[in-house]
């Protein structure tokens, strides 16, 4: 085996170890994972137990309210993990000096970020899969008709939201501040996703605003997949724009100490 191949194998092994370590830490302190994974599933069960949520509605184009809330809960999962769990964890590490100590080890600190993202993205994907299967099998919730559209939208939504979480962890002085900022952003973006007021039923002027937010655009794109087609270009471009802007901001402002 060449020296390059050996170094590559060592790097992969080290990264896998980081992912396992981060997963164990999150399991021992499961608040973020429980909320990010468990709460959307519980909300799905609650909504599915309401008879009115299972009745097709003409105002929703023949969809049931539960069909409408499926995409909202998917975006809820990504938002909770990106805006609450990730910033709190990274800000805590920086506050404890862990990131500074990691910077002088052979393992680049960027791999810790990658390990964190791997864990949270994995949890989000698992939660989305559980909600889709549970919603369909238990309540007859309509599944996305375009699997490529679903995958593209989920990937772009994660690419838009997780850099916002990294930026929050960068600008917050403490873990408590990161939690506060992340919570405010989460509730604002949860509203824009339609958690309390479904976007299709909003007044046109308000709908035009929320559809230009990352969560509003994500729900719009996911609704397109539920309707059976590939998402339209406009919401995907909104997600790409947020991904580019906040990735740039996170890179410029992120602090290791």
C-alpha positions as a Markdown table, in Angstrom:
| # | Residue | x | y | z |
|---|---|---|---|---|
| 1 | Unk | 0.0 | 0.0 | 0.0 |
| 2 | Unk | 1.4 | 3.4 | -0.9 |
| 3 | Unk | 2.0 | 6.2 | 1.6 |
| 4 | Unk | -0.9 | 8.2 | 0.1 |
| 5 | Unk | -3.3 | 5.3 | 0.4 |
| 6 | Unk | -2.2 | 4.7 | 4.0 |
| 7 | Unk | -2.7 | 8.3 | 5.0 |
| 8 | Unk | -6.2 | 8.2 | 3.3 |
| 9 | Unk | -7.1 | 5.1 | 5.3 |
| 10 | Unk | -5.9 | 6.6 | 8.5 |
| 11 | Unk | -7.9 | 9.8 | 7.8 |
| 12 | Unk | -11.1 | 7.8 | 7.1 |
| 13 | Unk | -10.6 | 5.8 | 10.3 |
| 14 | Unk | -10.1 | 9.0 | 12.3 |
| 15 | Unk | -13.2 | 10.6 | 10.8 |
| 16 | Unk | -15.3 | 7.5 | 11.5 |
| 17 | Unk | -14.0 | 7.6 | 15.1 |
| 18 | Unk | -15.1 | 11.2 | 15.4 |
| 19 | Unk | -18.5 | 10.4 | 14.1 |
| 20 | Unk | -18.9 | 7.6 | 16.5 |
| 21 | Unk | -17.7 | 9.8 | 19.4 |
| 22 | Unk | -20.1 | 12.6 | 18.5 |
| 23 | Unk | -23.0 | 10.1 | 18.2 |
| 24 | Unk | -22.2 | 8.7 | 21.6 |
| 25 | Unk | -22.1 | 12.2 | 23.1 |
| 26 | Unk | -25.4 | 13.0 | 21.6 |
| 27 | Unk | -26.9 | 9.8 | 22.9 |
| 28 | Unk | -25.7 | 10.6 | 26.4 |
| 29 | Unk | -27.0 | 14.1 | 26.2 |
| 30 | Unk | -30.0 | 13.4 | 23.9 |
| 31 | Unk | -32.0 | 16.7 | 24.3 |
| 32 | Unk | -31.2 | 17.9 | 20.7 |
| 33 | Unk | -31.7 | 14.5 | 19.1 |
| 34 | Unk | -34.9 | 13.8 | 21.1 |
| 35 | Unk | -36.5 | 17.1 | 20.0 |
| 36 | Unk | -35.1 | 16.9 | 16.4 |
| 37 | Unk | -36.2 | 13.3 | 15.9 |
| 38 | Unk | -38.9 | 12.5 | 18.4 |
| 39 | Unk | -41.0 | 15.7 | 18.5 |
| 40 | Unk | -41.8 | 15.8 | 14.7 |
| 41 | Unk | -42.9 | 12.1 | 14.9 |
| 42 | Unk | -45.0 | 12.8 | 18.0 |
| 43 | Unk | -46.6 | 15.8 | 16.2 |
| 44 | Unk | -47.4 | 13.5 | 13.2 |
| 45 | Unk | -49.1 | 11.1 | 15.5 |
| 46 | Unk | -51.1 | 13.8 | 17.2 |
| 47 | Unk | -52.2 | 15.4 | 13.9 |
| 48 | Unk | -53.0 | 12.0 | 12.5 |
| 49 | Unk | -55.3 | 11.2 | 15.4 |
| 50 | Unk | -57.5 | 14.3 | 14.6 |
| 51 | Unk | -60.2 | 13.1 | 12.2 |
| 52 | Unk | -60.4 | 16.5 | 10.5 |
| 53 | Unk | -56.8 | 16.2 | 9.5 |
| 54 | Unk | -57.6 | 13.0 | 7.5 |
| 55 | Unk | -60.4 | 14.5 | 5.4 |
| 56 | Unk | -59.7 | 15.9 | 1.9 |
| 57 | Unk | -60.2 | 19.7 | 1.8 |
| 58 | Unk | -61.3 | 21.5 | -1.4 |
| 59 | Unk | -59.3 | 24.6 | -0.3 |
| 60 | Unk | -56.2 | 22.5 | -0.3 |
| 61 | Unk | -56.7 | 21.0 | -3.8 |
| 62 | Unk | -58.2 | 17.8 | -2.5 |
| 63 | Unk | -55.3 | 17.2 | 0.0 |
| 64 | Unk | -55.9 | 16.4 | 3.6 |
| 65 | Unk | -54.4 | 18.7 | 6.2 |
| 66 | Unk | -52.1 | 15.9 | 7.2 |
| 67 | Unk | -50.8 | 15.8 | 3.6 |
| 68 | Unk | -50.0 | 19.4 | 4.0 |
| 69 | Unk | -48.2 | 19.0 | 7.4 |
| 70 | Unk | -46.0 | 16.2 | 6.1 |
| 71 | Unk | -43.6 | 18.6 | 4.3 |
| 72 | Unk | -43.8 | 21.1 | 7.2 |
| 73 | Unk | -42.7 | 18.5 | 9.7 |
| 74 | Unk | -39.8 | 17.4 | 7.5 |
| 75 | Unk | -38.6 | 21.0 | 7.4 |
| 76 | Unk | -39.3 | 21.2 | 11.2 |
| 77 | Unk | -36.8 | 18.4 | 11.8 |
| 78 | Unk | -34.0 | 19.9 | 9.7 |
| 79 | Unk | -34.6 | 23.3 | 11.3 |
| 80 | Unk | -34.6 | 22.0 | 14.9 |
| 81 | Unk | -31.3 | 20.2 | 14.4 |
| 82 | Unk | -29.6 | 22.9 | 12.3 |
| 83 | Unk | -30.7 | 25.9 | 14.4 |
| 84 | Unk | -30.8 | 24.5 | 17.9 |
| 85 | Unk | -28.8 | 21.3 | 18.3 |
| 86 | Unk | -25.8 | 22.2 | 16.2 |
| 87 | Unk | -25.1 | 25.8 | 17.4 |
| 88 | Unk | -25.5 | 24.7 | 21.1 |
| 89 | Unk | -23.1 | 21.9 | 20.7 |
| 90 | Unk | -20.4 | 23.8 | 18.8 |
| 91 | Unk | -20.7 | 26.9 | 21.1 |
| 92 | Unk | -20.3 | 24.6 | 24.1 |
| 93 | Unk | -17.2 | 23.0 | 22.7 |
| 94 | Unk | -15.7 | 26.5 | 22.0 |
| 95 | Unk | -16.7 | 27.7 | 25.5 |
| 96 | Unk | -15.0 | 24.7 | 27.1 |
| 97 | Unk | -11.8 | 25.2 | 25.0 |
| 98 | Unk | -12.2 | 21.9 | 23.2 |
| 99 | Unk | -12.0 | 23.4 | 19.7 |
| 100 | Unk | -8.8 | 25.3 | 20.6 |
| 101 | Unk | -7.2 | 22.1 | 22.0 |
| 102 | Unk | -8.3 | 20.2 | 18.9 |
| 103 | Unk | -6.6 | 22.7 | 16.6 |
| 104 | Unk | -3.1 | 21.6 | 17.9 |
| 105 | Unk | -3.8 | 17.9 | 17.3 |
| 106 | Unk | -3.2 | 15.9 | 14.1 |
| 107 | Unk | -7.0 | 15.9 | 13.5 |
| 108 | Unk | -8.1 | 19.1 | 11.7 |
| 109 | Unk | -10.9 | 20.9 | 13.6 |
| 110 | Unk | -12.8 | 21.0 | 10.3 |
| 111 | Unk | -13.3 | 17.2 | 10.7 |
| 112 | Unk | -15.2 | 17.8 | 13.9 |
| 113 | Unk | -17.6 | 20.1 | 12.0 |
| 114 | Unk | -18.0 | 17.4 | 9.4 |
| 115 | Unk | -18.6 | 14.8 | 12.0 |
| 116 | Unk | -21.2 | 17.0 | 13.7 |
| 117 | Unk | -23.0 | 17.6 | 10.4 |
| 118 | Unk | -22.8 | 13.9 | 9.5 |
| 119 | Unk | -24.6 | 13.0 | 12.8 |
| 120 | Unk | -27.3 | 15.6 | 12.5 |
| 121 | Unk | -27.9 | 15.0 | 8.8 |
| 122 | Unk | -28.2 | 11.3 | 9.5 |
| 123 | Unk | -30.7 | 11.9 | 12.3 |
| 124 | Unk | -32.7 | 14.2 | 10.0 |
| 125 | Unk | -32.8 | 11.7 | 7.2 |
| 126 | Unk | -33.9 | 8.9 | 9.7 |
| 127 | Unk | -36.6 | 11.1 | 11.1 |
| 128 | Unk | -37.9 | 12.0 | 7.6 |
| 129 | Unk | -38.0 | 8.4 | 6.6 |
| 130 | Unk | -39.8 | 7.3 | 9.8 |
| 131 | Unk | -42.4 | 10.1 | 9.3 |
| 132 | Unk | -43.0 | 9.2 | 5.7 |
| 133 | Unk | -43.5 | 5.5 | 6.4 |
| 134 | Unk | -45.5 | 6.1 | 9.5 |
| 135 | Unk | -47.7 | 8.7 | 7.9 |
| 136 | Unk | -48.4 | 6.5 | 4.9 |
| 137 | Unk | -48.9 | 3.2 | 6.7 |
| 138 | Unk | -50.8 | 4.5 | 9.7 |
| 139 | Unk | -52.8 | 7.4 | 8.3 |
| 140 | Unk | -52.7 | 7.2 | 4.5 |
| 141 | Unk | -50.6 | 10.4 | 4.2 |
| 142 | Unk | -49.8 | 11.1 | 0.6 |
| 143 | Unk | -46.1 | 10.4 | -0.2 |
| 144 | Unk | -44.0 | 12.5 | -2.5 |
| 145 | Unk | -44.6 | 11.5 | -6.1 |
| 146 | Unk | -41.1 | 12.6 | -7.2 |
| 147 | Unk | -38.4 | 10.8 | -5.2 |
| 148 | Unk | -35.6 | 12.7 | -7.1 |
| 149 | Unk | -37.5 | 15.9 | -6.2 |
| 150 | Unk | -37.7 | 14.9 | -2.6 |
| 151 | Unk | -34.0 | 14.1 | -2.4 |
| 152 | Unk | -32.9 | 17.4 | -4.1 |
| 153 | Unk | -35.2 | 19.4 | -1.9 |
| 154 | Unk | -34.0 | 17.8 | 1.4 |
| 155 | Unk | -30.3 | 18.2 | 0.3 |
| 156 | Unk | -30.8 | 21.8 | -0.6 |
| 157 | Unk | -32.8 | 22.5 | 2.6 |
| 158 | Unk | -30.0 | 21.0 | 4.7 |
| 159 | Unk | -27.4 | 23.0 | 2.7 |
| 160 | Unk | -29.4 | 26.2 | 3.4 |
| 161 | Unk | -30.2 | 25.6 | 7.1 |
| 162 | Unk | -27.0 | 24.0 | 8.6 |
| 163 | Unk | -24.8 | 27.0 | 7.5 |
| 164 | Unk | -27.2 | 29.3 | 9.3 |
| 165 | Unk | -26.6 | 27.1 | 12.4 |
| 166 | Unk | -22.8 | 27.4 | 11.9 |
| 167 | Unk | -23.1 | 31.1 | 11.6 |
| 168 | Unk | -25.2 | 31.3 | 14.9 |
| 169 | Unk | -22.5 | 29.3 | 16.7 |
| 170 | Unk | -19.9 | 31.8 | 15.3 |
| 171 | Unk | -21.6 | 35.0 | 16.4 |
| 172 | Unk | -22.8 | 33.7 | 19.8 |
| 173 | Unk | -20.4 | 34.5 | 22.6 |
| 174 | Unk | -21.7 | 31.6 | 24.8 |
| 175 | Unk | -23.6 | 28.4 | 24.5 |
| 176 | Unk | -26.6 | 30.1 | 26.2 |
| 177 | Unk | -26.5 | 32.9 | 23.6 |
| 178 | Unk | -26.3 | 30.3 | 20.8 |
| 179 | Unk | -29.4 | 28.6 | 22.2 |
| 180 | Unk | -31.3 | 31.9 | 22.5 |
| 181 | Unk | -30.4 | 33.1 | 19.0 |
| 182 | Unk | -31.1 | 29.7 | 17.5 |
| 183 | Unk | -34.5 | 29.4 | 19.2 |
| 184 | Unk | -35.6 | 32.8 | 18.0 |
| 185 | Unk | -34.6 | 31.9 | 14.4 |
| 186 | Unk | -36.2 | 28.6 | 14.7 |
| 187 | Unk | -39.6 | 30.0 | 15.8 |
| 188 | Unk | -39.5 | 32.6 | 13.0 |
| 189 | Unk | -38.6 | 30.1 | 10.4 |
| 190 | Unk | -41.2 | 27.5 | 11.8 |
| 191 | Unk | -43.8 | 30.2 | 11.2 |
| 192 | Unk | -42.5 | 30.7 | 7.7 |
| 193 | Unk | -42.7 | 26.9 | 7.1 |
| 194 | Unk | -46.4 | 27.0 | 8.0 |
| 195 | Unk | -46.3 | 25.2 | 11.3 |
| 196 | Unk | -49.0 | 27.4 | 12.9 |
| 197 | Unk | -50.5 | 28.8 | 9.7 |
| 198 | Unk | -50.2 | 26.6 | 6.5 |
| 199 | Unk | -48.6 | 28.7 | 3.8 |
| 200 | Unk | -51.2 | 27.9 | 1.1 |
| 201 | Unk | -53.9 | 29.5 | 3.2 |
| 202 | Unk | -51.9 | 32.7 | 4.0 |
| 203 | Unk | -52.8 | 36.0 | 2.3 |
| 204 | Unk | -51.0 | 36.5 | -1.0 |
| 205 | Unk | -48.7 | 39.2 | 0.3 |
| 206 | Unk | -47.6 | 37.3 | 3.3 |
| 207 | Unk | -47.2 | 34.1 | 1.3 |
| 208 | Unk | -44.9 | 36.0 | -1.1 |
| 209 | Unk | -42.6 | 36.9 | 1.8 |
| 210 | Unk | -42.5 | 33.5 | 3.6 |
| 211 | Unk | -41.8 | 31.7 | 0.3 |
| 212 | Unk | -38.5 | 33.7 | 0.1 |
| 213 | Unk | -37.3 | 32.3 | 3.4 |
| 214 | Unk | -35.4 | 29.0 | 3.5 |
| 215 | Unk | -38.2 | 27.1 | 5.3 |
| 216 | Unk | -41.0 | 28.6 | 3.3 |
| 217 | Unk | -39.2 | 27.8 | 0.0 |
| 218 | Unk | -38.4 | 24.2 | 1.3 |
| 219 | Unk | -42.1 | 23.6 | 2.1 |
| 220 | Unk | -43.1 | 25.0 | -1.2 |
| 221 | Unk | -40.7 | 22.6 | -3.0 |
| 222 | Unk | -41.8 | 19.6 | -1.0 |
| 223 | Unk | -45.5 | 20.4 | -1.7 |
| 224 | Unk | -44.6 | 20.2 | -5.4 |
| 225 | Unk | -43.3 | 16.7 | -4.8 |
| 226 | Unk | -46.4 | 15.7 | -2.9 |
| 227 | Unk | -48.4 | 17.0 | -5.9 |
| 228 | Unk | -46.5 | 14.5 | -8.0 |
| 229 | Unk | -44.0 | 16.6 | -9.8 |
| 230 | Unk | -40.4 | 17.9 | -9.5 |
| 231 | Unk | -40.1 | 21.1 | -7.5 |
| 232 | Unk | -40.4 | 24.3 | -9.5 |
| 233 | Unk | -37.1 | 26.3 | -10.0 |
| 234 | Unk | -38.0 | 29.3 | -7.8 |
| 235 | Unk | -37.9 | 27.7 | -4.4 |
| 236 | Unk | -34.8 | 25.7 | -5.3 |
| 237 | Unk | -33.0 | 28.9 | -6.2 |
| 238 | Unk | -34.0 | 30.5 | -2.9 |
| 239 | Unk | -32.5 | 27.5 | -1.1 |
| 240 | Unk | -29.3 | 27.7 | -3.2 |
| 241 | Unk | -29.0 | 31.4 | -2.4 |
| 242 | Unk | -29.3 | 30.9 | 1.3 |
| 243 | Unk | -26.8 | 28.1 | 1.2 |
| 244 | Unk | -24.2 | 30.2 | -0.7 |
| 245 | Unk | -24.7 | 33.3 | 1.5 |
| 246 | Unk | -24.6 | 31.6 | 4.9 |
| 247 | Unk | -21.9 | 29.2 | 4.0 |
| 248 | Unk | -19.8 | 32.2 | 3.1 |
| 249 | Unk | -20.7 | 34.0 | 6.3 |
| 250 | Unk | -20.0 | 30.9 | 8.4 |
| 251 | Unk | -16.6 | 30.5 | 6.9 |
| 252 | Unk | -15.7 | 34.1 | 7.5 |
| 253 | Unk | -17.0 | 34.4 | 11.0 |
| 254 | Unk | -16.4 | 31.0 | 12.6 |
| 255 | Unk | -14.1 | 31.1 | 15.6 |
| 256 | Unk | -12.3 | 28.1 | 17.1 |
| 257 | Unk | -11.8 | 30.0 | 20.4 |
